[in-house]
Amino acid sequence: EKLRPIAPRLDYVELPGSMEVSVFEAAGLPEGAILSVRAGSTRRQAPLPLAGPLRFPNLPFNAKQFKVDVMQTLGSSKVEINANKELESYSVAVDIGNGQLARVGFTVREQPSLCGKRACELKQVDKNPEGMMEEPQAMQLPPEKARAALDSRSYAREHNIPNLVQEMLQHVLREKPDMPFSVMSEYFRRKGEEMGEKYEGGKPLQQMGTPQAAWQAPAAAAAPAPQAAPGPSSAPALQSPPMSRSLEPSMAQSGAPSMAAPPVAPAMQPAM
C-alpha cells in the first residue's frame, strides 16, 4: 500500500449508537485511489468517488479524532469462495507490478447469527479459534450448556434458519406490508413447502415434534358429551329403572330391599 498525506474535508453525523462520515471534497487524488478513515480500532475504506457515507457502528459520541489515509492498489486477484463449507483456507497469488508476485493466504470461517439466549451461549462456545484472542469467560460455559449450544448451532445450520429469518426481515422492512405478521407467516409456510414440509387443512402435520393426532386428542377427550334436555315425561337422570310388578311381592316376602329406591335397612317390627 502506498500512502500519501492528504487532508480531505470531512463531515460527520452522530446517530444513536453509530457514526457516519461523509466526504464532500477530495481534490488532487489519483484515479482509483482508496480513501481510508480510522476511528479508534475501527477502519472504513472505499474507492473514490464514494457512493455513500462511511458508517462506524457502536462508536462513542465523543470519538473526535480520525486518521485519514489515501492508498493506491498495488495488485488484485479474484478467488472463488465455497460458501457451503464451515471452514476453508485459500491462497491467492497477486501481481504487484514490476514482475513481482505476492501471495496472500486466508481462512473463511462461517459465523452463525442467532437470536435469543442461545445466541449468547453460541458466541461463548464459538470464540477463540486458532490465532484469535480469547475473550473473558469464553471457556467457563458448563458442559451441558456447551452441548446445548452446539446442538442449537447444528440445528440452525441444517435448516438454514438464520439466513431465512434475515431474508424474511429484509423483505418485510423493504415492502412494509399493512399486515406484516400475516406476510411473515405466509413466508415461512411457503419456505416450509419448498423444503418438503407437509400441510393439511392449513396446519402442519407435525407440531413441535408431536404428531397432529396427539396434540389434538386431549382437547377432544376433555370436551363433555352432550346431554339431551329432560322432557316432561322423562325420568330423573340418576333414578333406577322401575322394577317389574311381578317381582315386587316375592321380594317383599323375602325381606330384600326394593331396587326402585336406595337400599335402606328394613324396619324392625315388634313381636306380636
Tab-separated table of C-alpha atoms in Angstrom:
chain	number	residue	atom	x	y	z
A	1	GLU	CA	0.000	0.000	0.000
A	2	LYS	CA	1.304	3.416	-0.961
A	3	LEU	CA	0.195	6.146	1.409
A	4	ARG	CA	0.043	9.804	0.518
A	5	PRO	CA	-0.530	12.596	3.031
A	6	ILE	CA	-3.787	14.391	2.384
A	7	ALA	CA	-6.323	16.393	4.334
A	8	PRO	CA	-9.711	15.896	2.672
A	9	ARG	CA	-12.645	17.809	4.045
A	10	LEU	CA	-14.897	15.548	6.105
A	11	ASP	CA	-18.248	15.977	7.712
A	12	TYR	CA	-19.556	13.532	10.311
A	13	VAL	CA	-23.038	12.997	11.736
A	14	GLU	CA	-23.652	11.279	15.070
A	15	LEU	CA	-26.513	8.790	15.133
A	16	PRO	CA	-27.826	6.685	18.051
A	17	GLY	CA	-25.170	4.014	18.535
A	18	SER	CA	-23.342	4.798	15.277
A	19	MET	CA	-21.478	7.476	13.329
A	20	GLU	CA	-21.490	8.398	9.645
A	21	VAL	CA	-18.631	10.122	7.830
A	22	SER	CA	-19.469	11.819	4.520
A	23	VAL	CA	-16.699	13.003	2.187
A	24	PHE	CA	-17.745	16.138	0.294
A	25	GLU	CA	-14.343	17.077	-1.174
A	26	ALA	CA	-11.383	15.030	-2.403
A	27	ALA	CA	-9.205	17.015	-4.819
A	28	GLY	CA	-5.807	16.186	-6.295
A	29	LEU	CA	-6.082	12.432	-5.810
A	30	PRO	CA	-5.011	9.935	-8.490
A	31	GLU	CA	-7.610	7.854	-10.260
A	32	GLY	CA	-8.512	4.674	-8.413
A	33	ALA	CA	-7.316	5.984	-5.047
A	34	ILE	CA	-8.805	4.434	-1.927
A	35	LEU	CA	-9.838	6.616	0.993
A	36	SER	CA	-9.465	5.051	4.433
A	37	VAL	CA	-10.775	6.561	7.673
A	38	ARG	CA	-9.952	5.036	11.046
A	39	ALA	CA	-11.756	5.889	14.284
A	40	GLY	CA	-10.204	4.132	17.253
A	41	SER	CA	-9.717	0.496	16.237
A	42	THR	CA	-12.402	0.597	13.519
A	43	ARG	CA	-11.414	1.327	9.929
A	44	ARG	CA	-13.664	2.003	6.951
A	45	GLN	CA	-12.369	2.425	3.416
A	46	ALA	CA	-13.775	2.715	-0.096
A	47	PRO	CA	-12.559	3.733	-3.560
A	48	LEU	CA	-13.122	7.310	-4.672
A	49	PRO	CA	-15.559	8.734	-5.501
A	50	LEU	CA	-17.560	7.371	-2.583
A	51	ALA	CA	-21.102	6.216	-3.317
A	52	GLY	CA	-22.243	6.945	0.227
A	53	PRO	CA	-21.084	7.741	3.758
A	54	LEU	CA	-18.693	5.594	5.759
A	55	ARG	CA	-20.576	4.103	8.706
A	56	PHE	CA	-18.974	3.294	12.047
A	57	PRO	CA	-21.226	1.205	14.321
A	58	ASN	CA	-21.053	1.199	18.115
A	59	LEU	CA	-18.705	4.165	18.414
A	60	PRO	CA	-18.917	6.570	21.363
A	61	PHE	CA	-20.252	10.026	20.617
A	62	ASN	CA	-17.068	11.631	21.948
A	63	ALA	CA	-14.823	9.978	19.311
A	64	LYS	CA	-13.413	13.180	17.802
A	65	GLN	CA	-10.108	12.021	16.332
A	66	PHE	CA	-9.858	10.288	12.951
A	67	LYS	CA	-6.921	9.022	10.940
A	68	VAL	CA	-7.284	9.555	7.191
A	69	ASP	CA	-5.195	7.526	4.706
A	70	VAL	CA	-5.188	7.629	0.924
A	71	MET	CA	-3.995	4.401	-0.690
A	72	GLN	CA	-3.438	3.037	-4.153
A	73	THR	CA	-3.910	-0.539	-5.309
A	74	LEU	CA	-0.673	-2.422	-5.927
A	75	GLY	CA	-2.367	-5.506	-7.319
A	76	SER	CA	-5.539	-7.537	-7.182
A	77	SER	CA	-6.757	-11.061	-7.780
A	78	LYS	CA	-10.045	-12.959	-7.597
A	79	VAL	CA	-10.708	-16.209	-5.773
A	80	GLU	CA	-13.821	-18.389	-5.749
A	81	ILE	CA	-15.269	-18.963	-2.269
A	82	ASN	CA	-17.103	-22.160	-1.304
A	83	ALA	CA	-19.928	-20.922	0.916
A	84	ASN	CA	-21.142	-24.447	1.747
A	85	LYS	CA	-18.122	-25.268	3.908
A	86	GLU	CA	-17.899	-24.133	7.511
A	87	LEU	CA	-14.120	-23.592	7.426
A	88	GLU	CA	-11.997	-23.261	4.312
A	89	SER	CA	-8.470	-21.958	3.597
A	90	TYR	CA	-7.407	-20.219	0.402
A	91	SER	CA	-4.169	-18.996	-1.145
A	92	VAL	CA	-4.089	-16.438	-3.951
A	93	ALA	CA	-1.220	-15.009	-5.999
A	94	VAL	CA	-1.197	-11.247	-6.596
A	95	ASP	CA	0.834	-9.452	-9.245
A	96	ILE	CA	2.049	-6.202	-7.660
A	97	GLY	CA	3.852	-4.953	-10.759
A	98	ASN	CA	7.487	-4.827	-11.906
A	99	GLY	CA	7.491	-8.602	-12.242
A	100	GLN	CA	6.892	-9.103	-8.526
A	101	LEU	CA	4.436	-11.783	-7.471
A	102	ALA	CA	2.998	-11.743	-3.961
A	103	ARG	CA	0.907	-14.413	-2.277
A	104	VAL	CA	-1.885	-14.000	0.255
A	105	GLY	CA	-3.361	-16.838	2.310
A	106	PHE	CA	-6.556	-16.523	4.320
A	107	THR	CA	-9.251	-18.579	6.017
A	108	VAL	CA	-13.000	-18.163	5.599
A	109	ARG	CA	-14.996	-19.253	8.622
A	110	GLU	CA	-18.772	-19.254	8.994
A	111	GLN	CA	-20.059	-17.165	11.889
A	112	PRO	CA	-23.716	-18.052	12.649
A	113	SER	CA	-26.201	-15.372	13.576
A	114	LEU	CA	-28.910	-16.481	16.015
A	115	CYS	CA	-31.474	-14.790	18.235
A	116	GLY	CA	-32.221	-15.120	21.926
A	117	LYS	CA	-30.401	-16.811	24.773
A	118	ARG	CA	-28.759	-19.480	22.606
A	119	ALA	CA	-27.023	-16.746	20.626
A	120	CYS	CA	-25.030	-15.638	23.689
A	121	GLU	CA	-24.122	-19.216	24.575
A	122	LEU	CA	-23.124	-19.912	20.995
A	123	LYS	CA	-20.878	-16.873	20.862
A	124	GLN	CA	-19.089	-18.038	24.008
A	125	VAL	CA	-18.522	-21.549	22.660
A	126	ASP	CA	-17.655	-20.429	19.145
A	127	LYS	CA	-14.939	-17.934	20.116
A	128	ASN	CA	-11.228	-18.494	20.494
A	129	PRO	CA	-10.373	-20.111	17.148
A	130	GLU	CA	-6.688	-20.508	16.449
A	131	GLY	CA	-4.963	-17.157	16.088
A	132	MET	CA	-7.635	-15.113	17.901
A	133	MET	CA	-7.545	-13.613	21.354
A	134	GLU	CA	-9.553	-15.487	23.965
A	135	GLU	CA	-12.437	-13.443	25.330
A	136	PRO	CA	-13.088	-13.269	29.095
A	137	GLN	CA	-15.187	-16.139	30.435
A	138	ALA	CA	-15.304	-17.729	26.988
A	139	MET	CA	-14.275	-21.147	28.292
A	140	GLN	CA	-16.340	-21.106	31.513
A	141	LEU	CA	-19.544	-22.405	29.930
A	142	PRO	CA	-20.858	-25.537	31.699
A	143	PRO	CA	-20.559	-28.723	29.632
A	144	GLU	CA	-24.313	-29.263	29.374
A	145	LYS	CA	-24.853	-25.707	28.113
A	146	ALA	CA	-21.962	-26.058	25.698
A	147	ARG	CA	-23.522	-29.201	24.235
A	148	ALA	CA	-26.915	-27.492	24.000
A	149	ALA	CA	-25.362	-24.517	22.231
A	150	LEU	CA	-23.586	-26.739	19.725
A	151	ASP	CA	-26.796	-28.692	19.116
A	152	SER	CA	-28.623	-25.419	18.500
A	153	ARG	CA	-25.952	-24.341	16.061
A	154	SER	CA	-26.125	-27.627	14.149
A	155	TYR	CA	-29.921	-27.473	14.022
A	156	ALA	CA	-29.895	-23.865	12.794
A	157	ARG	CA	-27.328	-24.654	10.089
A	158	GLU	CA	-29.170	-27.798	8.994
A	159	HIS	CA	-32.421	-25.898	8.402
A	160	ASN	CA	-30.750	-22.657	7.252
A	161	ILE	CA	-32.750	-20.764	9.883
A	162	PRO	CA	-30.511	-17.658	10.301
A	163	ASN	CA	-30.468	-16.904	6.578
A	164	LEU	CA	-34.211	-17.481	6.206
A	165	VAL	CA	-35.043	-15.192	9.137
A	166	GLN	CA	-32.722	-12.482	7.841
A	167	GLU	CA	-34.212	-12.742	4.348
A	168	MET	CA	-37.756	-12.544	5.757
A	169	LEU	CA	-36.955	-9.453	7.857
A	170	GLN	CA	-35.357	-7.711	4.902
A	171	HIS	CA	-38.413	-8.451	2.763
A	172	VAL	CA	-40.867	-7.125	5.382
A	173	LEU	CA	-38.856	-3.974	6.082
A	174	ARG	CA	-38.472	-3.304	2.376
A	175	GLU	CA	-42.117	-3.875	1.396
A	176	LYS	CA	-43.703	-2.542	4.644
A	177	PRO	CA	-46.977	-4.505	4.280
A	178	ASP	CA	-50.151	-3.498	6.138
A	179	MET	CA	-50.337	-6.934	7.796
A	180	PRO	CA	-46.694	-7.846	8.498
A	181	PHE	CA	-47.401	-10.871	10.690
A	182	SER	CA	-49.611	-12.475	8.041
A	183	VAL	CA	-46.895	-11.859	5.465
A	184	MET	CA	-44.260	-13.423	7.738
A	185	SER	CA	-46.489	-16.434	8.417
A	186	GLU	CA	-47.095	-16.963	4.700
A	187	TYR	CA	-43.365	-16.557	4.024
A	188	PHE	CA	-42.399	-19.312	6.467
A	189	ARG	CA	-45.214	-21.543	5.183
A	190	ARG	CA	-44.001	-21.158	1.602
A	191	LYS	CA	-40.391	-21.852	2.628
A	192	GLY	CA	-41.546	-24.918	4.542
A	193	GLU	CA	-43.333	-26.272	1.480
A	194	GLU	CA	-40.232	-25.639	-0.625
A	195	MET	CA	-38.199	-27.669	1.888
A	196	GLY	CA	-40.685	-30.571	1.795
A	197	GLU	CA	-42.865	-29.914	4.853
A	198	LYS	CA	-46.427	-31.252	4.541
A	199	TYR	CA	-49.545	-29.261	5.406
A	200	GLU	CA	-53.138	-30.398	5.830
A	201	GLY	CA	-56.067	-28.059	6.411
A	202	GLY	CA	-53.771	-25.080	6.827
A	203	LYS	CA	-51.824	-26.743	9.682
A	204	PRO	CA	-48.519	-28.624	9.612
A	205	LEU	CA	-48.736	-32.377	10.059
A	206	GLN	CA	-46.143	-32.150	12.809
A	207	GLN	CA	-46.045	-29.501	15.514
A	208	MET	CA	-43.126	-29.148	17.913
A	209	GLY	CA	-42.158	-32.811	17.415
A	210	THR	CA	-45.639	-34.200	18.296
A	211	PRO	CA	-47.972	-35.804	15.729
A	212	GLN	CA	-51.126	-33.859	14.993
A	213	ALA	CA	-53.448	-36.526	16.417
A	214	ALA	CA	-51.607	-36.444	19.759
A	215	TRP	CA	-51.847	-32.702	20.352
A	216	GLN	CA	-55.498	-32.598	19.255
A	217	ALA	CA	-56.630	-35.648	21.244
A	218	PRO	CA	-56.595	-34.055	24.754
A	219	ALA	CA	-58.920	-31.279	23.648
A	220	ALA	CA	-61.381	-33.779	22.189
A	221	ALA	CA	-61.235	-36.001	25.280
A	222	ALA	CA	-61.785	-33.087	27.651
A	223	ALA	CA	-64.978	-31.948	25.893
A	224	PRO	CA	-68.055	-33.232	27.816
A	225	ALA	CA	-70.531	-35.423	25.966
A	226	PRO	CA	-73.766	-33.569	25.036
A	227	GLN	CA	-76.851	-34.497	27.077
A	228	ALA	CA	-80.425	-34.224	25.975
A	229	ALA	CA	-82.631	-31.813	27.881
A	230	PRO	CA	-85.102	-33.637	30.184
A	231	GLY	CA	-88.677	-33.678	28.899
A	232	PRO	CA	-91.877	-33.642	30.932
A	233	SER	CA	-92.282	-37.449	30.788
A	234	SER	CA	-88.647	-38.442	31.242
A	235	ALA	CA	-87.353	-39.954	34.488
A	236	PRO	CA	-84.629	-38.294	36.629
A	237	ALA	CA	-81.125	-38.897	35.334
A	238	LEU	CA	-79.949	-40.916	38.367
A	239	GLN	CA	-83.149	-42.861	39.122
A	240	SER	CA	-83.000	-46.635	38.788
A	241	PRO	CA	-85.328	-48.189	36.207
A	242	PRO	CA	-88.737	-49.308	37.575
A	243	MET	CA	-88.998	-52.894	38.696
A	244	SER	CA	-91.416	-55.388	37.215
A	245	ARG	CA	-94.636	-55.643	39.280
A	246	SER	CA	-94.474	-59.448	39.245
A	247	LEU	CA	-91.246	-59.398	41.236
A	248	GLU	CA	-92.279	-56.907	43.925
A	249	PRO	CA	-94.405	-59.321	46.113
A	250	SER	CA	-91.785	-62.056	46.148
A	251	MET	CA	-89.016	-59.660	47.073
A	252	ALA	CA	-91.184	-58.108	49.759
A	253	GLN	CA	-91.885	-61.529	51.275
A	254	SER	CA	-88.205	-62.419	51.318
A	255	GLY	CA	-87.268	-59.163	53.059
A	256	ALA	CA	-84.990	-57.990	50.217
A	257	PRO	CA	-84.903	-54.218	49.684
A	258	SER	CA	-86.600	-52.801	46.642
A	259	MET	CA	-84.370	-51.737	43.770
A	260	ALA	CA	-86.620	-48.809	42.919
A	261	ALA	CA	-85.244	-46.853	45.884
A	262	PRO	CA	-81.822	-46.524	47.525
A	263	PRO	CA	-81.057	-49.535	49.738
A	264	VAL	CA	-82.019	-48.990	53.403
A	265	ALA	CA	-82.114	-51.283	56.411
A	266	PRO	CA	-85.541	-52.962	56.848
A	267	ALA	CA	-87.648	-51.558	59.661
A	268	MET	CA	-87.797	-53.743	62.794
A	269	GLN	CA	-91.359	-54.657	63.773
A	270	PRO	CA	-92.236	-55.521	67.381
A	271	ALA	CA	-93.091	-59.148	68.006
A	272	MET	CA	-96.785	-59.834	68.483
